[in-house]
Tab-separated table of C-alpha atoms in Angstrom:
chain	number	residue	atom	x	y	z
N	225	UNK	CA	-62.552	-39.751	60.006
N	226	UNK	CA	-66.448	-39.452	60.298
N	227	UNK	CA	-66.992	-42.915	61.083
N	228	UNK	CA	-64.743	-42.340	64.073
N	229	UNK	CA	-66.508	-40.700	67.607
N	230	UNK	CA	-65.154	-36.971	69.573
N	231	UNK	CA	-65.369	-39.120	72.802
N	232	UNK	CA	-64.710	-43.073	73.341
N	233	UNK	CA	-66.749	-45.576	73.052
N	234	UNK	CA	-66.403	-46.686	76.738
N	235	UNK	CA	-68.378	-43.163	77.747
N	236	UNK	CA	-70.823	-44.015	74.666
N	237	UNK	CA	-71.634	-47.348	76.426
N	238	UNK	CA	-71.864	-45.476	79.791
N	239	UNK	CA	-74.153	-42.590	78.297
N	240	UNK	CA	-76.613	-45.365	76.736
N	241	UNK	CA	-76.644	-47.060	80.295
N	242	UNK	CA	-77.334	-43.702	82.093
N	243	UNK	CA	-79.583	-42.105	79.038
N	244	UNK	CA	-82.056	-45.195	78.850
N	245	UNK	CA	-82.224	-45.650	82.323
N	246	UNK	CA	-82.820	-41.967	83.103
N	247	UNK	CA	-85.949	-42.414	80.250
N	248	UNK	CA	-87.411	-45.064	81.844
N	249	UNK	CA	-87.353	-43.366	85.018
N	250	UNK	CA	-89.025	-40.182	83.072
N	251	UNK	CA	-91.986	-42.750	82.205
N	252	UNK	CA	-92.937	-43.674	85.515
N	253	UNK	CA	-95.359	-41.088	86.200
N	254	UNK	CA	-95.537	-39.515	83.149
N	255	UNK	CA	-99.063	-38.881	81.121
N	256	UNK	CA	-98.333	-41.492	77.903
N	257	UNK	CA	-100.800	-39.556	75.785
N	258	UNK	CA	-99.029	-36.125	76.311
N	259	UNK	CA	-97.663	-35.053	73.258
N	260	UNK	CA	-93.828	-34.227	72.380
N	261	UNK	CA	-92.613	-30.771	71.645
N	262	UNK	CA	-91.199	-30.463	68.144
N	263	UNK	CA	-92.751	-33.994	67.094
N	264	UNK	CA	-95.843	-33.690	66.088
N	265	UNK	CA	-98.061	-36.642	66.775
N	266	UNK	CA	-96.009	-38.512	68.828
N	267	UNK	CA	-96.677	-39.097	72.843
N	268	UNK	CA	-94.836	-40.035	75.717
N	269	UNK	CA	-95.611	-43.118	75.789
N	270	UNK	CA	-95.244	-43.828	72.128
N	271	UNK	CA	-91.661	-42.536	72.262
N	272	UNK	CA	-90.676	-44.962	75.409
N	273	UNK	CA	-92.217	-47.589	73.466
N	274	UNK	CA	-90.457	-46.976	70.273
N	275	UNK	CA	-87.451	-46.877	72.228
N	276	UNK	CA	-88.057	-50.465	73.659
N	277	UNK	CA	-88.740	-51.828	70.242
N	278	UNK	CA	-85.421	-50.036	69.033
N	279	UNK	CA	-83.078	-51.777	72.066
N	280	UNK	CA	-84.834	-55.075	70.952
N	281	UNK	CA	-84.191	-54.514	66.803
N	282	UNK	CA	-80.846	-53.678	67.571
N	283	UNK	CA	-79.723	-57.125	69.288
N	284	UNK	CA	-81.952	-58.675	66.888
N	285	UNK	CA	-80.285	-58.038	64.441
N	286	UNK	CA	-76.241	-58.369	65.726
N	287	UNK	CA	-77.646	-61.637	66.640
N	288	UNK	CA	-78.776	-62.531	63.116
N	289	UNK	CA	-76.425	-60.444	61.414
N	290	UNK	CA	-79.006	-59.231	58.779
N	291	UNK	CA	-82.127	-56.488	59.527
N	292	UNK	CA	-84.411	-58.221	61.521
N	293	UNK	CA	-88.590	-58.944	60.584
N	294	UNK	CA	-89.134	-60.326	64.248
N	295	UNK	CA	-88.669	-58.975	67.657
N	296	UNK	CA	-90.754	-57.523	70.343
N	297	UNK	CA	-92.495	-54.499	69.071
N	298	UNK	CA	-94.817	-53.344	71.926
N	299	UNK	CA	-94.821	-54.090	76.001
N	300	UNK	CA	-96.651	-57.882	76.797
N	301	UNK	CA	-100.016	-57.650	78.284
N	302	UNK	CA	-99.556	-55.980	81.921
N	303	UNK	CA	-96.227	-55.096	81.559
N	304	UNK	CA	-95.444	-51.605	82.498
N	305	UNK	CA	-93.844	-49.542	80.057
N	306	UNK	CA	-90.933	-48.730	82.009
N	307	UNK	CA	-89.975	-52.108	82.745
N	308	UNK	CA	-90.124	-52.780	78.818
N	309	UNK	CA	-88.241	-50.093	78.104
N	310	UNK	CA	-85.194	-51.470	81.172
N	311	UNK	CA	-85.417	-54.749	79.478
N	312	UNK	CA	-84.910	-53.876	76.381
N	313	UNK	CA	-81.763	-51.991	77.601
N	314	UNK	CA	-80.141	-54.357	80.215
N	315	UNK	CA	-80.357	-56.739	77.165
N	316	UNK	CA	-78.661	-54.100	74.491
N	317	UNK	CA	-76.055	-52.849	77.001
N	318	UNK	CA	-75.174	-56.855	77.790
N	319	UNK	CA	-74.922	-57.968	73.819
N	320	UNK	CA	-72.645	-54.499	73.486
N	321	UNK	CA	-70.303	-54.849	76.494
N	322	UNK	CA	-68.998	-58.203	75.696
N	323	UNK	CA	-67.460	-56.886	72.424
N	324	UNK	CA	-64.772	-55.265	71.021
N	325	UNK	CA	-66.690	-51.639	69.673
N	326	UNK	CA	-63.858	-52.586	66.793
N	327	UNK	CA	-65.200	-56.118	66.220
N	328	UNK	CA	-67.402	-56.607	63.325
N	329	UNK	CA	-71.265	-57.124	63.099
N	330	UNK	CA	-74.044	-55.958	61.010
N	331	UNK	CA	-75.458	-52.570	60.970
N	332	UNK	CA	-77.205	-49.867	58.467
N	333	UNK	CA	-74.142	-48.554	57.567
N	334	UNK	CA	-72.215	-50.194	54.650
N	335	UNK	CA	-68.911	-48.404	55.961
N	336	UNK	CA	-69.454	-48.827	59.820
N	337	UNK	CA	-70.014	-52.470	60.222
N	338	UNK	CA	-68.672	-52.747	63.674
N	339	UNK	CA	-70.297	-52.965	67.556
N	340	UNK	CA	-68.874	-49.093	68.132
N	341	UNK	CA	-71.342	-48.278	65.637
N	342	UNK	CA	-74.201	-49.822	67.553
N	343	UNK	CA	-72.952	-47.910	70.794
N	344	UNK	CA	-72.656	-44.364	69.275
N	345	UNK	CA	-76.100	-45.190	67.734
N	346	UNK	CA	-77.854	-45.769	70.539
N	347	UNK	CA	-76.297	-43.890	72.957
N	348	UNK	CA	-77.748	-40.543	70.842
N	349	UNK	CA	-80.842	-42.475	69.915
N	350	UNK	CA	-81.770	-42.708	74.105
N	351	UNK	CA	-80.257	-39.290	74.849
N	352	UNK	CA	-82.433	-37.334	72.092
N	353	UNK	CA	-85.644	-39.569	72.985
N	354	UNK	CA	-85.172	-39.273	77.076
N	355	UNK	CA	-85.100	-35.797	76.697
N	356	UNK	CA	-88.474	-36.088	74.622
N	357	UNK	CA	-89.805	-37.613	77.347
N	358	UNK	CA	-88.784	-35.043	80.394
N	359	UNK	CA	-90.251	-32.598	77.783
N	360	UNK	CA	-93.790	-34.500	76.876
N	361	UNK	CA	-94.139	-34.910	81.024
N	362	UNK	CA	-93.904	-31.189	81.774
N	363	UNK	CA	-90.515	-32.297	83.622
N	364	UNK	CA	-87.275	-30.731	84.385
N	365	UNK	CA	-85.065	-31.497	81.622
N	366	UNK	CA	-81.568	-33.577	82.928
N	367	UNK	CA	-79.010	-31.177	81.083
N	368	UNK	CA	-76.523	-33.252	78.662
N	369	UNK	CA	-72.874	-33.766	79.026
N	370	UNK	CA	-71.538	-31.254	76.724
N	371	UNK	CA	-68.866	-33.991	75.474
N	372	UNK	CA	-71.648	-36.053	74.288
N	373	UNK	CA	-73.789	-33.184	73.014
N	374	UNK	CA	-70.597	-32.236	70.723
N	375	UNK	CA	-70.003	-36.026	69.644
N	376	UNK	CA	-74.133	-36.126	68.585
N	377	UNK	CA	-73.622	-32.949	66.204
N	378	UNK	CA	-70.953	-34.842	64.703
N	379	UNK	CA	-72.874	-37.803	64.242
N	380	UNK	CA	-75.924	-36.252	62.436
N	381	UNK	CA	-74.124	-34.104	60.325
N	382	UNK	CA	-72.048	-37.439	59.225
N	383	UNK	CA	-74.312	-40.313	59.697
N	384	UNK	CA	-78.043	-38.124	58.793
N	385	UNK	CA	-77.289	-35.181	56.360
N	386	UNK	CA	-74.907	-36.968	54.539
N	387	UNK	CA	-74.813	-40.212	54.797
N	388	UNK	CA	-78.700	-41.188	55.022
N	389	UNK	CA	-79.738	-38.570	53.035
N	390	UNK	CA	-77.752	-40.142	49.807
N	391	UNK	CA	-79.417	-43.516	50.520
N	392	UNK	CA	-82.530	-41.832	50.440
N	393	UNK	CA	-81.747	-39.897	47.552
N	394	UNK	CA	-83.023	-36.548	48.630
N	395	UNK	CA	-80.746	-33.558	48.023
N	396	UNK	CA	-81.657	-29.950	48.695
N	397	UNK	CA	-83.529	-27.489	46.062
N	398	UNK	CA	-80.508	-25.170	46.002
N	399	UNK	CA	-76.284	-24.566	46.446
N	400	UNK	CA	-74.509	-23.283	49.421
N	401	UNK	CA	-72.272	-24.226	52.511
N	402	UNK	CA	-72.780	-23.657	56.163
N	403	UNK	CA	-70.776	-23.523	58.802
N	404	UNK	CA	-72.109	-25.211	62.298
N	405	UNK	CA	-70.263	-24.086	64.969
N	406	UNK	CA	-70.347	-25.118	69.202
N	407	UNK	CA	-67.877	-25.482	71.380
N	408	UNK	CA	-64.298	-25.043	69.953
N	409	UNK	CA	-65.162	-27.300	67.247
N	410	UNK	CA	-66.600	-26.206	63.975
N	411	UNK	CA	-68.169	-28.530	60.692
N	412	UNK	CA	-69.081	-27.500	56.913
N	413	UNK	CA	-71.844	-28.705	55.333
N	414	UNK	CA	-72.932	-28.529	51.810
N	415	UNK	CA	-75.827	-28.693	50.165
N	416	UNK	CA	-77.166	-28.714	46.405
N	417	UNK	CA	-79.691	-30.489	44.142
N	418	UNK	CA	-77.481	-33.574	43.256
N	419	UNK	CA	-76.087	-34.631	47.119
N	420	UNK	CA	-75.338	-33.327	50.600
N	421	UNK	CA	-72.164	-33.805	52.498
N	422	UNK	CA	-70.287	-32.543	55.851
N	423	UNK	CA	-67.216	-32.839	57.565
N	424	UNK	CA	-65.089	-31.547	60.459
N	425	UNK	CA	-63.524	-28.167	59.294
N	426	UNK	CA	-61.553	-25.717	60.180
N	427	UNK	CA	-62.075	-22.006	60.964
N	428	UNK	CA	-60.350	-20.684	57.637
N	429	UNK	CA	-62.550	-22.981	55.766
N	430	UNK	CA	-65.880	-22.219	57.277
N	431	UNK	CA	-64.872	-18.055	56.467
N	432	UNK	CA	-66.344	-19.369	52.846
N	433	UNK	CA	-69.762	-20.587	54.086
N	434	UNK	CA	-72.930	-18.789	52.887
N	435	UNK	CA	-74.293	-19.156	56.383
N	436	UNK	CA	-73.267	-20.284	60.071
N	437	UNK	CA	-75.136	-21.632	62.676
N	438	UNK	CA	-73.975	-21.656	66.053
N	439	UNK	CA	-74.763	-22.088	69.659
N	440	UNK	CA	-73.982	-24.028	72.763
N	441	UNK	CA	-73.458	-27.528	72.158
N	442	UNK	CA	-76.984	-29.297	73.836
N	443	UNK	CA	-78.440	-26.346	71.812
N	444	UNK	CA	-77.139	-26.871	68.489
N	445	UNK	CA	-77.393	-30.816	68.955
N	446	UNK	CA	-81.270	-30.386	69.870
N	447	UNK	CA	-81.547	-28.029	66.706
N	448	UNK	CA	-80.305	-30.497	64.168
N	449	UNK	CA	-82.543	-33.016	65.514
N	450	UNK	CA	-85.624	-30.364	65.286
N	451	UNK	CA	-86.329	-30.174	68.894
N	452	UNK	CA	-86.052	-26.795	67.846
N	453	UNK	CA	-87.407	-24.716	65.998
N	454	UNK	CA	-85.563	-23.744	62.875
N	455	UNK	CA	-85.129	-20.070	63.903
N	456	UNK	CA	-84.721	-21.360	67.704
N	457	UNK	CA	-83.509	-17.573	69.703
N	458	UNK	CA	-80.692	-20.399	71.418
N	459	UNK	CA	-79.514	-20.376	68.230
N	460	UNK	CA	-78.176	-18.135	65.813
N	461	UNK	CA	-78.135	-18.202	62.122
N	462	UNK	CA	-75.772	-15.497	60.443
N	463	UNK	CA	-75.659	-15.090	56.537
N	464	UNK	CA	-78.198	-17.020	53.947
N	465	UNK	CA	-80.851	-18.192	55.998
N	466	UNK	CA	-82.577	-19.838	53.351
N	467	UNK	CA	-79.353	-21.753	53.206
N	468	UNK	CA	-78.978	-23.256	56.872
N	469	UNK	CA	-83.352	-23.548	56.659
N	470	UNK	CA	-82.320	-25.496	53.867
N	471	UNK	CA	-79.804	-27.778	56.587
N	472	UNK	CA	-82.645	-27.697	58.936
N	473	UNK	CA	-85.389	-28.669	56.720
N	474	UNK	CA	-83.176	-31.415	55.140
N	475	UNK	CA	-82.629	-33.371	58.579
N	476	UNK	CA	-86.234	-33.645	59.055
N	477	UNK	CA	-86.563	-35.551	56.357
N	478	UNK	CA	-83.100	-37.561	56.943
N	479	UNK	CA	-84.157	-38.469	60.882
N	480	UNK	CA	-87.731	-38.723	60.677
């Protein structure tokens, strides 16, 4: 089911614990006006700060059970960015942990309205931003667990390409299928002027596909986010590669 995480959602509440923390940490002595690799025009200290506003949306809106208009955007006056940023978490990671990840609350997904959907969320949303960070501050980057690198391919090809992309209503210019591969898992997704789609496949299936790209699995995760760049030498592209520049180009517009 593509609603339904590779790993549980006990280690997807751990990974947001250990992922925003880590970020916050990364902002201490960071430059805030140093610019992100593969996001143009965003800083440093714009992303921590977007990811502060995020924790606070986010139990804004379980809370009122309906998209919030209202909640903290930016740090109060004197109050270090960092410290927004662990706020904003402690208070996310307490609203998640007292619930059931089955139990229901509202989110932006008609078909995953449940607190599991909140975890999974977030967890990738502080593991693809902390590593933003490390970048934008010339730091070492903290590798990812491979588990969770795995479970975030499978959540963008699901949740981005095809399920945001059809409430967007953006569709690519032409027809084909790749096959993403990492680990010993592999996905197809398909692509064509009218709707995009994916799902987990199979190796006989993904023998079809006009193209495959593969690589390791904090590789291929980083990829689909566009941390890098669409012909990326970590990862490689076999068949049409208009077709999987096609998959690239189509989650920029889907995550942006």
């Amino acid at each position: 089911m593509s609603g339904v995480p590779l790993i549980d959602y006990d280690k997807l509440l751990d990974t947001l614990e250990h992922e925003g923390t880590m970020l916050a940490g990364a902002v201490v002595d960071g430059d805030h006006d140093r610019p992100v690799p593969g996001c143009p025009g965003l800083t440093l200290g714009e992303t921590a700060r977007h990811v502060g506003s995020v924790y606070r949306m986010v139990v804004a809106w379980i809370r009122s059970g309906d998209r919030p208009s209202a909640w903290q955007r930016q740090p109060h006056d004197g109050q270090p960015v960092e410290d927004y940023v662990r706020d904003g978490l402690r208070s996310l990671l307490g609203e998640l942990a007292t619930h059931d990840p089955a139990e229901g609350c509202a989110t932006w997904h008609n078909q995953q309205q449940h607190y599991g959907f909140w975890r999974r969320r977030m967890a990738h949303e502080s593991t693809v931003h902390r590593i933003d960070v490390q970048a934008a501050g010339g730091q070492d980057i903290t590798p990812v667990d491979p588990d969770v690198a795995v479970d975030g391919v499978d959540e963008v090809l699901h949740l981005w390409f095809t399920h945001r992309l059809a409430v967007l209503g953006v569709a690519g210019t032409r027809s084909g299928t790749v096959a993403v591969r990492t680990a010993d898992r592999v996905w197809m997704a398909a692509l064509g002027p009218r709707t995009t789609s994916a799902w987990r496949s199979t190796d006989a299936e993904a023998e079809s596909a006009d193209a495959v790209v593969a690589a390791d699995p904090t590789e291929l995760y980083l990829w689909l986010w566009g941390r890098r760049a669409v012909f990326d030498r970590a990862v490689t592209l076999d068949g049409d590669l208009d077709v999987s520049a096609q998959l690239w180009a189509l989650l920029r517009l889907a995550t942006r």
